[in-house]
CSV table of C-alpha atoms in Angstrom, one decimal:
chain,number,residue,atom,x,y,z
A,1,MET,CA,-37.4,50.8,128.3
A,2,THR,CA,-37.6,54.4,127.4
A,3,LYS,CA,-40.7,56.4,128.3
A,4,SER,CA,-41.6,57.0,124.6
A,5,PHE,CA,-42.0,53.3,123.7
A,6,GLN,CA,-45.6,52.4,123.2
A,7,PHE,CA,-46.8,48.9,122.3
A,8,GLN,CA,-49.9,50.5,120.8
A,9,HIS,CA,-47.9,52.5,118.4
A,10,GLU,CA,-45.6,49.7,117.3
A,11,MET,CA,-48.5,47.2,116.9
A,12,LEU,CA,-50.3,49.6,114.6
A,13,HIS,CA,-47.2,50.3,112.4
A,14,GLN,CA,-46.5,47.0,110.8
A,15,VAL,CA,-46.9,45.9,107.2
A,16,PRO,CA,-47.4,42.2,106.3
A,17,ILE,CA,-45.1,41.1,103.5
A,18,PRO,CA,-45.7,37.9,101.5
A,19,VAL,CA,-42.9,35.4,102.1
A,20,LYS,CA,-43.0,34.6,98.4
A,21,LEU,CA,-41.8,38.1,97.6
A,22,LEU,CA,-38.7,37.6,99.7
A,23,THR,CA,-38.0,34.2,98.3
A,24,SER,CA,-38.8,35.0,94.6
A,25,TYR,CA,-37.7,38.5,93.8
A,26,ALA,CA,-34.2,37.3,92.8
A,27,SER,CA,-35.7,34.7,90.4
A,28,PHE,CA,-37.7,37.5,88.8
A,29,GLY,CA,-34.4,39.3,88.1
A,30,LEU,CA,-35.0,42.0,90.7
A,31,THR,CA,-32.1,43.4,92.7
A,32,GLU,CA,-32.2,44.1,96.5
A,33,LEU,CA,-32.5,47.8,95.7
A,34,GLU,CA,-35.5,47.2,93.5
A,35,LEU,CA,-37.1,45.0,96.2
A,36,VAL,CA,-36.7,47.7,98.8
A,37,VAL,CA,-38.2,50.3,96.5
A,38,ILE,CA,-41.2,48.0,96.1
A,39,LEU,CA,-41.4,47.5,99.9
A,40,GLN,CA,-41.4,51.3,100.4
A,41,ILE,CA,-44.2,51.8,97.8
A,42,HIS,CA,-46.1,49.0,99.6
A,43,ARG,CA,-45.5,50.7,103.0
A,44,PHE,CA,-46.6,54.1,101.8
A,45,ALA,CA,-49.8,52.6,100.4
A,46,TYR,CA,-50.4,51.0,103.9
A,47,GLU,CA,-50.1,54.6,105.2
A,48,LYS,CA,-52.7,55.7,102.6
A,49,ASN,CA,-50.1,57.6,100.5
A,50,PHE,CA,-50.7,55.9,97.1
A,51,PHE,CA,-48.4,58.0,95.0
A,52,PRO,CA,-45.3,58.9,96.9
A,53,THR,CA,-42.9,61.2,95.0
A,54,PRO,CA,-39.3,60.1,94.3
A,55,ASN,CA,-38.4,62.7,96.9
A,56,GLU,CA,-40.6,61.1,99.5
A,57,LEU,CA,-39.3,57.7,98.6
A,58,ILE,CA,-35.6,58.6,98.9
A,59,SER,CA,-36.2,60.0,102.4
A,60,CYS,CA,-36.2,56.3,103.5
A,61,LEU,CA,-33.7,55.0,101.0
A,62,SER,CA,-29.9,55.3,100.7
A,63,ILE,CA,-30.1,56.4,97.0
A,64,GLU,CA,-30.3,59.7,95.2
A,65,GLU,CA,-33.5,61.0,93.5
A,66,THR,CA,-32.3,60.4,90.0
A,67,THR,CA,-31.5,56.7,90.8
A,68,CYS,CA,-34.9,56.4,92.4
A,69,SER,CA,-36.7,57.8,89.4
A,70,LYS,CA,-34.7,55.4,87.2
A,71,VAL,CA,-35.7,52.4,89.3
A,72,LEU,CA,-39.3,53.4,89.2
A,73,ARG,CA,-39.2,53.7,85.4
A,74,GLN,CA,-37.7,50.3,85.1
A,75,LEU,CA,-40.1,48.6,87.5
A,76,ILE,CA,-42.9,50.0,85.3
A,77,GLN,CA,-41.3,49.0,82.0
A,78,ARG,CA,-40.7,45.5,83.3
A,79,GLN,CA,-44.3,45.3,84.5
A,80,PHE,CA,-43.8,44.9,88.2
A,81,LEU,CA,-45.4,48.3,88.9
A,82,SER,CA,-48.2,50.3,87.2
A,83,ILE,CA,-49.7,53.7,87.4
A,84,GLU,CA,-53.5,53.8,87.6
A,85,GLN,CA,-56.1,56.5,87.5
A,86,ARG,CA,-58.4,56.6,90.5
A,87,GLU,CA,-61.2,58.9,91.6
A,88,ASN,CA,-60.6,60.5,95.0
A,89,ASP,CA,-63.3,61.7,97.5
A,90,LEU,CA,-63.7,64.9,95.6
A,91,GLN,CA,-64.4,63.1,92.3
A,92,GLN,CA,-61.0,64.2,91.0
A,93,LEU,CA,-58.9,61.8,89.0
A,94,THR,CA,-55.6,61.1,90.7
A,95,GLU,CA,-52.7,58.8,89.9
A,96,VAL,CA,-51.8,55.9,92.1
A,97,TYR,CA,-49.1,53.2,92.0
A,98,SER,CA,-50.4,49.7,91.9
A,99,LEU,CA,-48.3,46.6,92.7
A,100,GLU,CA,-51.0,44.4,91.2
A,101,PRO,CA,-48.8,43.4,88.3
A,102,LEU,CA,-46.2,42.1,90.8
A,103,TRP,CA,-48.7,40.3,92.9
A,104,LYS,CA,-50.1,38.5,89.8
A,105,LYS,CA,-46.6,37.4,88.8
A,106,LEU,CA,-46.0,36.3,92.3
A,107,PHE,CA,-49.2,34.4,93.1
A,108,LEU,CA,-50.4,33.2,89.7
A,109,ALA,CA,-47.4,32.6,87.6
A,110,GLU,CA,-45.6,29.3,87.3
A,111,PRO,CA,-42.2,29.2,89.2
A,112,GLN,CA,-39.2,30.3,87.2
A,113,PRO,CA,-35.6,29.2,87.4
A,114,LYS,CA,-33.5,31.8,89.3
A,115,LYS,CA,-31.7,34.2,87.2
A,116,ARG,CA,-28.4,35.4,88.6
B,1,MET,CA,-56.6,32.3,88.4
B,2,THR,CA,-54.5,29.2,88.1
B,3,LYS,CA,-55.6,26.0,89.9
B,4,SER,CA,-52.6,26.1,92.2
B,5,PHE,CA,-53.5,29.4,93.9
B,6,GLN,CA,-54.7,28.9,97.4
B,7,PHE,CA,-55.7,31.8,99.7
B,8,GLN,CA,-55.1,29.4,102.6
B,9,HIS,CA,-51.4,29.0,101.6
B,10,GLU,CA,-50.8,32.7,100.9
B,11,MET,CA,-52.5,33.9,104.1
B,12,LEU,CA,-50.3,31.6,106.1
B,13,HIS,CA,-47.1,32.7,104.4
B,14,GLN,CA,-46.7,36.4,105.4
B,15,VAL,CA,-44.3,38.1,107.7
B,16,PRO,CA,-45.2,41.3,109.5
B,17,ILE,CA,-42.4,43.9,109.2
B,18,PRO,CA,-42.2,47.0,111.4
B,19,VAL,CA,-42.7,50.2,109.4
B,20,LYS,CA,-39.9,51.7,111.5
B,21,LEU,CA,-37.4,49.2,110.0
B,22,LEU,CA,-38.3,50.4,106.5
B,23,THR,CA,-38.2,54.1,107.5
B,24,SER,CA,-35.1,54.0,109.7
B,25,TYR,CA,-32.5,51.5,108.2
B,26,ALA,CA,-30.9,54.2,106.1
B,27,SER,CA,-30.5,56.5,109.2
B,28,PHE,CA,-28.7,53.6,110.9
B,29,GLY,CA,-26.2,53.5,108.0
B,30,LEU,CA,-27.6,50.2,106.6
B,31,THR,CA,-27.7,49.6,102.9
B,32,GLU,CA,-30.6,48.1,100.9
B,33,LEU,CA,-28.6,44.8,100.7
B,34,GLU,CA,-28.0,44.7,104.4
B,35,LEU,CA,-31.8,45.4,105.0
B,36,VAL,CA,-32.7,42.5,102.7
B,37,VAL,CA,-30.3,40.1,104.5
B,38,ILE,CA,-32.0,41.2,107.8
B,39,LEU,CA,-35.5,40.6,106.3
B,40,GLN,CA,-34.4,37.1,105.1
B,41,ILE,CA,-33.0,36.2,108.5
B,42,HIS,CA,-36.3,37.4,110.0
B,43,ARG,CA,-38.3,35.4,107.4
B,44,PHE,CA,-36.3,32.2,108.1
B,45,ALA,CA,-37.0,32.6,111.8
B,46,TYR,CA,-40.7,32.9,111.0
B,47,GLU,CA,-40.4,29.6,109.3
B,48,LYS,CA,-38.6,28.2,112.4
B,49,ASN,CA,-35.1,28.1,110.8
B,50,PHE,CA,-33.2,30.2,113.4
B,51,PHE,CA,-29.7,29.7,112.0
B,52,PRO,CA,-29.8,29.7,108.2
B,53,THR,CA,-26.4,29.1,106.5
B,54,PRO,CA,-25.0,31.6,104.1
B,55,ASN,CA,-25.8,29.0,101.4
B,56,GLU,CA,-29.5,28.9,102.4
B,57,LEU,CA,-29.6,32.7,102.6
B,58,ILE,CA,-28.1,33.3,99.1
B,59,SER,CA,-30.7,30.9,97.6
B,60,CYS,CA,-33.1,33.9,98.0
B,61,LEU,CA,-30.6,36.7,97.4
B,62,SER,CA,-28.8,38.1,94.3
B,63,ILE,CA,-25.4,37.9,95.9
B,64,GLU,CA,-22.6,35.3,96.2
B,65,GLU,CA,-21.9,33.4,99.4
B,66,THR,CA,-18.6,35.2,100.2
B,67,THR,CA,-20.5,38.6,100.0
B,68,CYS,CA,-23.2,37.1,102.2
B,69,SER,CA,-20.8,35.9,104.8
B,70,LYS,CA,-19.2,39.4,104.8
B,71,VAL,CA,-22.5,41.1,105.3
B,72,LEU,CA,-23.4,38.8,108.2
B,73,ARG,CA,-20.0,39.5,109.8
B,74,GLN,CA,-20.5,43.2,109.5
B,75,LEU,CA,-24.1,43.1,110.9
B,76,ILE,CA,-22.7,41.3,113.9
B,77,GLN,CA,-19.8,43.7,114.4
B,78,ARG,CA,-22.0,46.7,114.1
B,79,GLN,CA,-24.4,45.2,116.6
B,80,PHE,CA,-27.5,44.7,114.5
B,81,LEU,CA,-27.4,40.9,114.7
B,82,SER,CA,-26.1,38.6,117.4
B,83,ILE,CA,-25.5,34.8,117.7
B,84,GLU,CA,-27.0,33.3,120.8
B,85,GLN,CA,-26.8,29.8,122.4
B,86,ARG,CA,-30.2,28.1,122.8
B,87,GLU,CA,-31.1,24.7,124.1
B,88,ASN,CA,-33.1,22.6,121.6
B,89,ASP,CA,-35.7,20.0,122.4
B,90,LEU,CA,-33.0,17.4,122.8
B,91,GLN,CA,-31.2,19.5,125.5
B,92,GLN,CA,-28.4,20.2,123.0
B,93,LEU,CA,-26.9,23.7,122.8
B,94,THR,CA,-27.5,25.2,119.3
B,95,GLU,CA,-26.7,28.6,117.9
B,96,VAL,CA,-29.4,30.9,116.7
B,97,TYR,CA,-29.4,34.4,115.1
B,98,SER,CA,-31.1,37.0,117.1
B,99,LEU,CA,-32.3,40.4,115.7
B,100,GLU,CA,-32.9,41.6,119.3
B,101,PRO,CA,-30.0,44.2,119.0
B,102,LEU,CA,-31.6,45.7,115.9
B,103,TRP,CA,-35.1,45.8,117.5
B,104,LYS,CA,-33.7,47.5,120.6
B,105,LYS,CA,-32.0,50.1,118.5
B,106,LEU,CA,-35.2,50.5,116.5
B,107,PHE,CA,-37.8,50.7,119.2
B,108,LEU,CA,-35.9,52.1,122.2
B,109,ALA,CA,-33.2,54.4,120.8
B,110,GLU,CA,-33.6,58.1,120.3
B,111,PRO,CA,-34.1,59.0,116.6
B,112,GLN,CA,-30.8,59.7,114.8
B,113,PRO,CA,-30.1,62.1,111.8
B,114,LYS,CA,-30.0,60.2,108.5
B,115,LYS,CA,-26.5,59.2,107.5
B,116,ARG,CA,-26.0,59.1,103.7
C,1,MET,CA,-40.0,46.3,131.2
C,2,THR,CA,-39.5,42.9,132.7
C,3,LYS,CA,-36.4,40.9,131.9
C,4,SER,CA,-38.3,38.2,130.0
C,5,PHE,CA,-39.7,40.6,127.3
C,6,GLN,CA,-38.1,40.1,124.0
C,7,PHE,CA,-39.0,42.0,120.9
C,8,GLN,CA,-37.6,39.1,118.8
C,9,HIS,CA,-40.1,36.7,120.3
C,10,GLU,CA,-43.2,39.0,120.0
C,11,MET,CA,-42.3,40.0,116.5
C,12,LEU,CA,-42.2,36.4,115.4
C,13,HIS,CA,-45.5,35.5,117.1
C,14,GLN,CA,-48.1,37.5,115.2
C,15,VAL,CA,-50.7,36.4,112.7
C,16,PRO,CA,-52.0,38.7,110.0
C,17,ILE,CA,-55.8,38.7,109.9
C,18,PRO,CA,-57.8,40.1,106.8
C,19,VAL,CA,-59.8,43.2,107.8
C,20,LYS,CA,-62.6,41.7,105.7
C,21,LEU,CA,-63.0,38.8,108.1
C,22,LEU,CA,-63.5,41.2,111.0
C,23,THR,CA,-66.0,43.4,109.0
C,24,SER,CA,-67.9,40.5,107.3
C,25,TYR,CA,-68.3,37.6,109.7
C,26,ALA,CA,-71.6,39.0,111.1
C,27,SER,CA,-73.0,39.4,107.6
C,28,PHE,CA,-72.1,35.7,107.0
C,29,GLY,CA,-74.3,34.8,110.1
C,30,LEU,CA,-71.2,33.9,112.2
C,31,THR,CA,-71.2,34.6,115.9
C,32,GLU,CA,-68.3,36.1,117.8
C,33,LEU,CA,-67.6,32.6,119.3
C,34,GLU,CA,-67.5,31.1,115.8
C,35,LEU,CA,-65.2,33.8,114.6
C,36,VAL,CA,-62.7,33.2,117.5
C,37,VAL,CA,-62.7,29.4,116.8
C,38,ILE,CA,-61.8,30.3,113.2
C,39,LEU,CA,-59.0,32.6,114.4
C,40,GLN,CA,-57.7,29.9,116.7
C,41,ILE,CA,-57.6,27.3,113.8
C,42,HIS,CA,-55.8,30.0,111.7
C,43,ARG,CA,-53.4,30.6,114.5
C,44,PHE,CA,-52.6,26.9,115.0
C,45,ALA,CA,-52.0,26.6,111.2
C,46,TYR,CA,-49.6,29.5,111.5
C,47,GLU,CA,-47.7,27.5,114.1
C,48,LYS,CA,-47.7,24.5,111.8
C,49,ASN,CA,-50.4,22.5,113.7
C,50,PHE,CA,-52.9,21.9,110.9
C,51,PHE,CA,-55.3,19.7,112.8
C,52,PRO,CA,-55.7,20.9,116.4
C,53,THR,CA,-57.9,18.6,118.5
C,54,PRO,CA,-61.0,20.1,120.3
C,55,ASN,CA,-59.0,19.7,123.4
C,56,GLU,CA,-56.1,21.8,122.1
C,57,LEU,CA,-58.5,24.4,120.8
C,58,ILE,CA,-60.4,24.8,124.1
C,59,SER,CA,-57.1,25.4,126.0
C,60,CYS,CA,-57.3,28.9,124.4
C,61,LEU,CA,-61.1,29.3,124.5
C,62,SER,CA,-63.6,30.0,127.3
C,63,ILE,CA,-65.8,27.1,126.2
C,64,GLU,CA,-66.1,23.4,127.0
C,65,GLU,CA,-65.0,20.6,124.6
C,66,THR,CA,-68.5,19.5,123.7
C,67,THR,CA,-69.4,23.1,122.7
C,68,CYS,CA,-66.2,23.3,120.7
C,69,SER,CA,-66.9,20.1,118.8
C,70,LYS,CA,-70.4,21.4,118.0
C,71,VAL,CA,-69.0,24.7,116.7
C,72,LEU,CA,-66.5,22.8,114.5
C,73,ARG,CA,-69.2,20.5,113.1
C,74,GLN,CA,-71.4,23.5,112.2
C,75,LEU,CA,-68.6,25.4,110.6
C,76,ILE,CA,-68.0,22.4,108.4
C,77,GLN,CA,-71.7,21.9,107.6
C,78,ARG,CA,-72.1,25.6,106.7
C,79,GLN,CA,-69.0,25.4,104.5
C,80,PHE,CA,-66.7,27.8,106.2
C,81,LEU,CA,-64.2,25.0,107.2
C,82,SER,CA,-63.2,21.8,105.5
C,83,ILE,CA,-61.2,18.7,106.3
C,84,GLU,CA,-58.7,17.8,103.7
C,85,GLN,CA,-56.3,14.8,103.2
C,86,ARG,CA,-52.7,15.7,102.9
C,87,GLU,CA,-49.5,13.7,102.6
C,88,ASN,CA,-47.0,14.3,105.3
C,89,ASP,CA,-43.2,14.0,105.0
C,90,LEU,CA,-43.4,10.3,105.7
C,91,GLN,CA,-45.8,9.8,102.7
C,92,GLN,CA,-48.6,9.1,105.2
C,93,LEU,CA,-52.1,10.6,104.6
C,94,THR,CA,-53.1,13.0,107.4
C,95,GLU,CA,-56.1,15.2,107.9
C,96,VAL,CA,-55.8,18.9,108.0
C,97,TYR,CA,-58.3,21.8,108.5
C,98,SER,CA,-58.6,24.2,105.6
C,99,LEU,CA,-60.2,27.6,105.8
C,100,GLU,CA,-60.1,27.9,102.0
C,101,PRO,CA,-64.0,27.7,101.8
C,102,LEU,CA,-64.1,30.8,104.2
C,103,TRP,CA,-61.5,32.7,102.3
C,104,LYS,CA,-63.3,32.1,99.0
C,105,LYS,CA,-66.6,33.3,100.4
C,106,LEU,CA,-64.7,36.3,101.8
C,107,PHE,CA,-62.6,37.4,98.9
C,108,LEU,CA,-64.6,36.2,95.8
C,109,ALA,CA,-68.3,36.4,96.8
C,110,GLU,CA,-70.5,39.4,96.2
C,111,PRO,CA,-71.2,41.4,99.4
C,112,GLN,CA,-74.3,40.2,101.3
C,113,PRO,CA,-76.7,42.2,103.5
C,114,LYS,CA,-75.9,41.7,107.2
C,115,LYS,CA,-77.9,39.0,108.9
C,116,ARG,CA,-78.6,39.7,112.6
D,1,MET,CA,-62.0,34.5,90.3
D,2,THR,CA,-64.3,37.4,90.1
D,3,LYS,CA,-63.2,40.6,88.3
D,4,SER,CA,-63.4,42.6,91.4
D,5,PHE,CA,-60.7,40.7,93.4
D,6,GLN,CA,-57.5,42.6,93.7
D,7,PHE,CA,-54.4,41.2,95.5
D,8,GLN,CA,-53.3,44.8,96.0
D,9,HIS,CA,-56.5,45.6,98.0
D,10,GLU,CA,-56.4,42.5,100.1
D,11,MET,CA,-52.7,42.8,100.8
D,12,LEU,CA,-53.2,46.3,102.2
D,13,HIS,CA,-56.2,45.3,104.4
D,14,GLN,CA,-54.7,43.1,106.9
D,15,VAL,CA,-54.0,43.6,110.6
D,16,PRO,CA,-51.3,41.7,112.5
D,17,ILE,CA,-52.6,40.2,115.7
D,18,PRO,CA,-50.3,39.0,118.5
D,19,VAL,CA,-50.6,35.2,119.0
D,20,LYS,CA,-50.4,35.9,122.7
D,21,LEU,CA,-53.7,37.7,122.6
D,22,LEU,CA,-55.4,34.7,121.1
D,23,THR,CA,-53.8,32.3,123.5
D,24,SER,CA,-54.1,34.4,126.7
D,25,TYR,CA,-57.5,36.3,126.6
D,26,ALA,CA,-59.3,33.4,128.4
D,27,SER,CA,-56.7,33.3,131.1
D,28,PHE,CA,-57.4,37.1,131.6
D,29,GLY,CA,-61.1,36.3,132.1
D,30,LEU,CA,-62.1,37.8,128.8
D,31,THR,CA,-64.9,36.2,126.8
D,32,GLU,CA,-64.9,35.7,123.1
D,33,LEU,CA,-67.3,38.7,122.6
D,34,GLU,CA,-64.9,40.9,124.6
D,35,LEU,CA,-62.0,39.7,122.5
D,36,VAL,CA,-63.8,40.5,119.3
D,37,VAL,CA,-64.7,44.0,120.5
D,38,ILE,CA,-60.9,44.5,121.3
D,39,LEU,CA,-60.0,43.2,117.8
D,40,GLN,CA,-62.5,45.6,116.2
D,41,ILE,CA,-61.1,48.6,118.2
D,42,HIS,CA,-57.6,47.5,117.0
D,43,ARG,CA,-58.8,47.2,113.5
D,44,PHE,CA,-60.5,50.6,113.5
D,45,ALA,CA,-57.2,52.1,114.8
D,46,TYR,CA,-55.4,50.4,111.9
D,47,GLU,CA,-57.7,52.3,109.6
D,48,LYS,CA,-56.9,55.6,111.5
D,49,ASN,CA,-60.3,55.7,113.3
D,50,PHE,CA,-59.1,56.0,116.9
D,51,PHE,CA,-62.4,56.5,118.6
D,52,PRO,CA,-65.1,54.5,116.9
D,53,THR,CA,-68.6,55.0,118.3
D,54,PRO,CA,-70.6,52.1,119.7
D,55,ASN,CA,-72.8,52.5,116.6
D,56,GLU,CA,-69.7,52.1,114.3
D,57,LEU,CA,-68.5,49.1,116.3
D,58,ILE,CA,-71.8,47.2,116.1
D,59,SER,CA,-71.9,47.6,112.3
D,60,CYS,CA,-69.3,44.7,112.4
D,61,LEU,CA,-70.6,42.8,115.4
D,62,SER,CA,-73.6,40.6,116.1
D,63,ILE,CA,-74.6,42.5,119.2
D,64,GLU,CA,-76.9,45.5,120.0
D,65,GLU,CA,-75.6,49.0,120.8
D,66,THR,CA,-76.5,48.8,124.6
D,67,THR,CA,-74.5,45.5,124.9
D,68,CYS,CA,-71.6,47.1,123.1
D,69,SER,CA,-71.6,50.1,125.4
D,70,LYS,CA,-71.6,47.8,128.4
D,71,VAL,CA,-68.7,45.8,127.0
D,72,LEU,CA,-66.7,49.0,126.4
D,73,ARG,CA,-67.4,50.2,129.9
D,74,GLN,CA,-66.3,46.9,131.5
D,75,LEU,CA,-63.1,46.7,129.4
D,76,ILE,CA,-62.2,50.2,130.7
D,77,GLN,CA,-63.2,49.4,134.3
D,78,ARG,CA,-61.1,46.2,134.2
D,79,GLN,CA,-58.2,48.1,132.7
D,80,PHE,CA,-57.9,46.5,129.3
D,81,LEU,CA,-58.9,49.6,127.5
D,82,SER,CA,-58.3,53.3,128.3
D,83,ILE,CA,-59.5,56.6,126.8
D,84,GLU,CA,-56.7,59.1,126.3
D,85,GLN,CA,-56.6,62.7,125.2
D,86,ARG,CA,-54.7,63.5,122.1
D,87,GLU,CA,-54.1,66.6,120.1
D,88,ASN,CA,-55.2,66.4,116.4
D,89,ASP,CA,-53.7,68.2,113.5
D,90,LEU,CA,-55.8,71.3,114.3
D,91,GLN,CA,-54.4,71.5,117.8
D,92,GLN,CA,-57.8,70.4,119.2
D,93,LEU,CA,-58.0,67.9,122.0
D,94,THR,CA,-59.8,64.7,120.9
D,95,GLU,CA,-60.4,61.4,122.7
D,96,VAL,CA,-58.9,58.2,121.5
D,97,TYR,CA,-59.1,54.6,122.7
D,98,SER,CA,-55.8,53.0,123.7
D,99,LEU,CA,-55.2,49.3,124.1
D,100,GLU,CA,-51.9,50.0,125.8
D,101,PRO,CA,-53.2,48.6,129.2
D,102,LEU,CA,-54.0,45.4,127.4
D,103,TRP,CA,-50.7,45.1,125.6
D,104,LYS,CA,-48.8,45.8,128.9
D,105,LYS,CA,-50.7,43.0,130.7
D,106,LEU,CA,-50.1,40.8,127.7
D,107,PHE,CA,-46.4,41.4,127.1
D,108,LEU,CA,-45.0,42.4,130.5
D,109,ALA,CA,-47.1,40.5,133.1
D,110,GLU,CA,-46.2,37.1,134.5
D,111,PRO,CA,-48.3,34.3,133.1
D,112,GLN,CA,-51.5,33.6,135.0
D,113,PRO,CA,-53.4,30.4,135.5
D,114,LYS,CA,-56.5,30.2,133.2
D,115,LYS,CA,-59.7,31.3,134.8
D,116,ARG,CA,-62.8,29.5,133.5
């Protein structure tokens, strides 16, 4: 075990993922790439970055910025992701991503047959 | 909120994912598809299925069985995944997937430059 | 690091807890002991034991069985915990604990002033 | 379901707890109160507050500040908790709690008989 390993650090850097997201994304017509972009947005939110740029996102993806922007646009159009206005601590309006549309589909909708 | 939604159920069906997996898989040369196959194996293990078949895996993936088998083979060859022998409750030897090689790379190895 | 430590094992043995449970139990009039009994029931459910006996529960608590039974009774009376009937795989009716009443108080109720 | 409930919010406010902490604290001679103080310190760290004051801690506990300070002192003396120096973003030394001593006992030590 290397010196740098710290349980404390690794324990604090985990993000719980709903099993249903992993078992249902394909039935929603989402690809693996789209799922991973969703997971990255969720992970950035966990780290209190609620509006990562495409450039920040691709630093942890294997795709180019233009592909990333396209994926984001399509996730919004297909209503898995939304952009909301929120007031920050300085009473300024800022934009944040919200995965609420996805969670609602996931937790409240009737199960759909898998599209392949 | 539909009748069928239960906090109890959703609370119990989550799987914690290390942030480092989401931020480092690309630097390990893994694709989004390979990452999602890893997440599915991890998720099956959470549900006490330690050796899902390619057929079980693709029920939650957008790929075909032959592609899935190929991904599994490559994950093993590149030492992210291993197959171990374990004794079950009936003292029979069974095979299980282990992601221990991946976790060791992730938590103990020195950071690598991102390969794209 | 001892030989027996396995990331794989520890990764798969975690249970996500809502922050709100940790920040709100005291305002619900719950004691630390009652909170821990709730966490143990939640943890057993995670491990697919949905109706742990008082004896199983105290194996991981610092209290005696009679105290444990009393705590369980009070959690039910005060509507944090319920006992539900569920059909098992053999079509037999079995009893299970449900923390749904607690989750509903936690996630759907208006915030209450802290009772001390 | 009240208007204010948001999956997005609740999904992002969860903290994974190792099962072993819930099953082993009593065998370490820790009480339920001490366990909950540990969980609160862990939860504050999750929210990036690495050195909560006793006053902050008791806002989510059913105990008084003097009791809380005593519990913290004992956790440090018995080597479950430590105070470390860390450099913040402004290159100033600040103090932070670390649960690393606890995690090491938990994950690396040999199992002990339960003390009651």
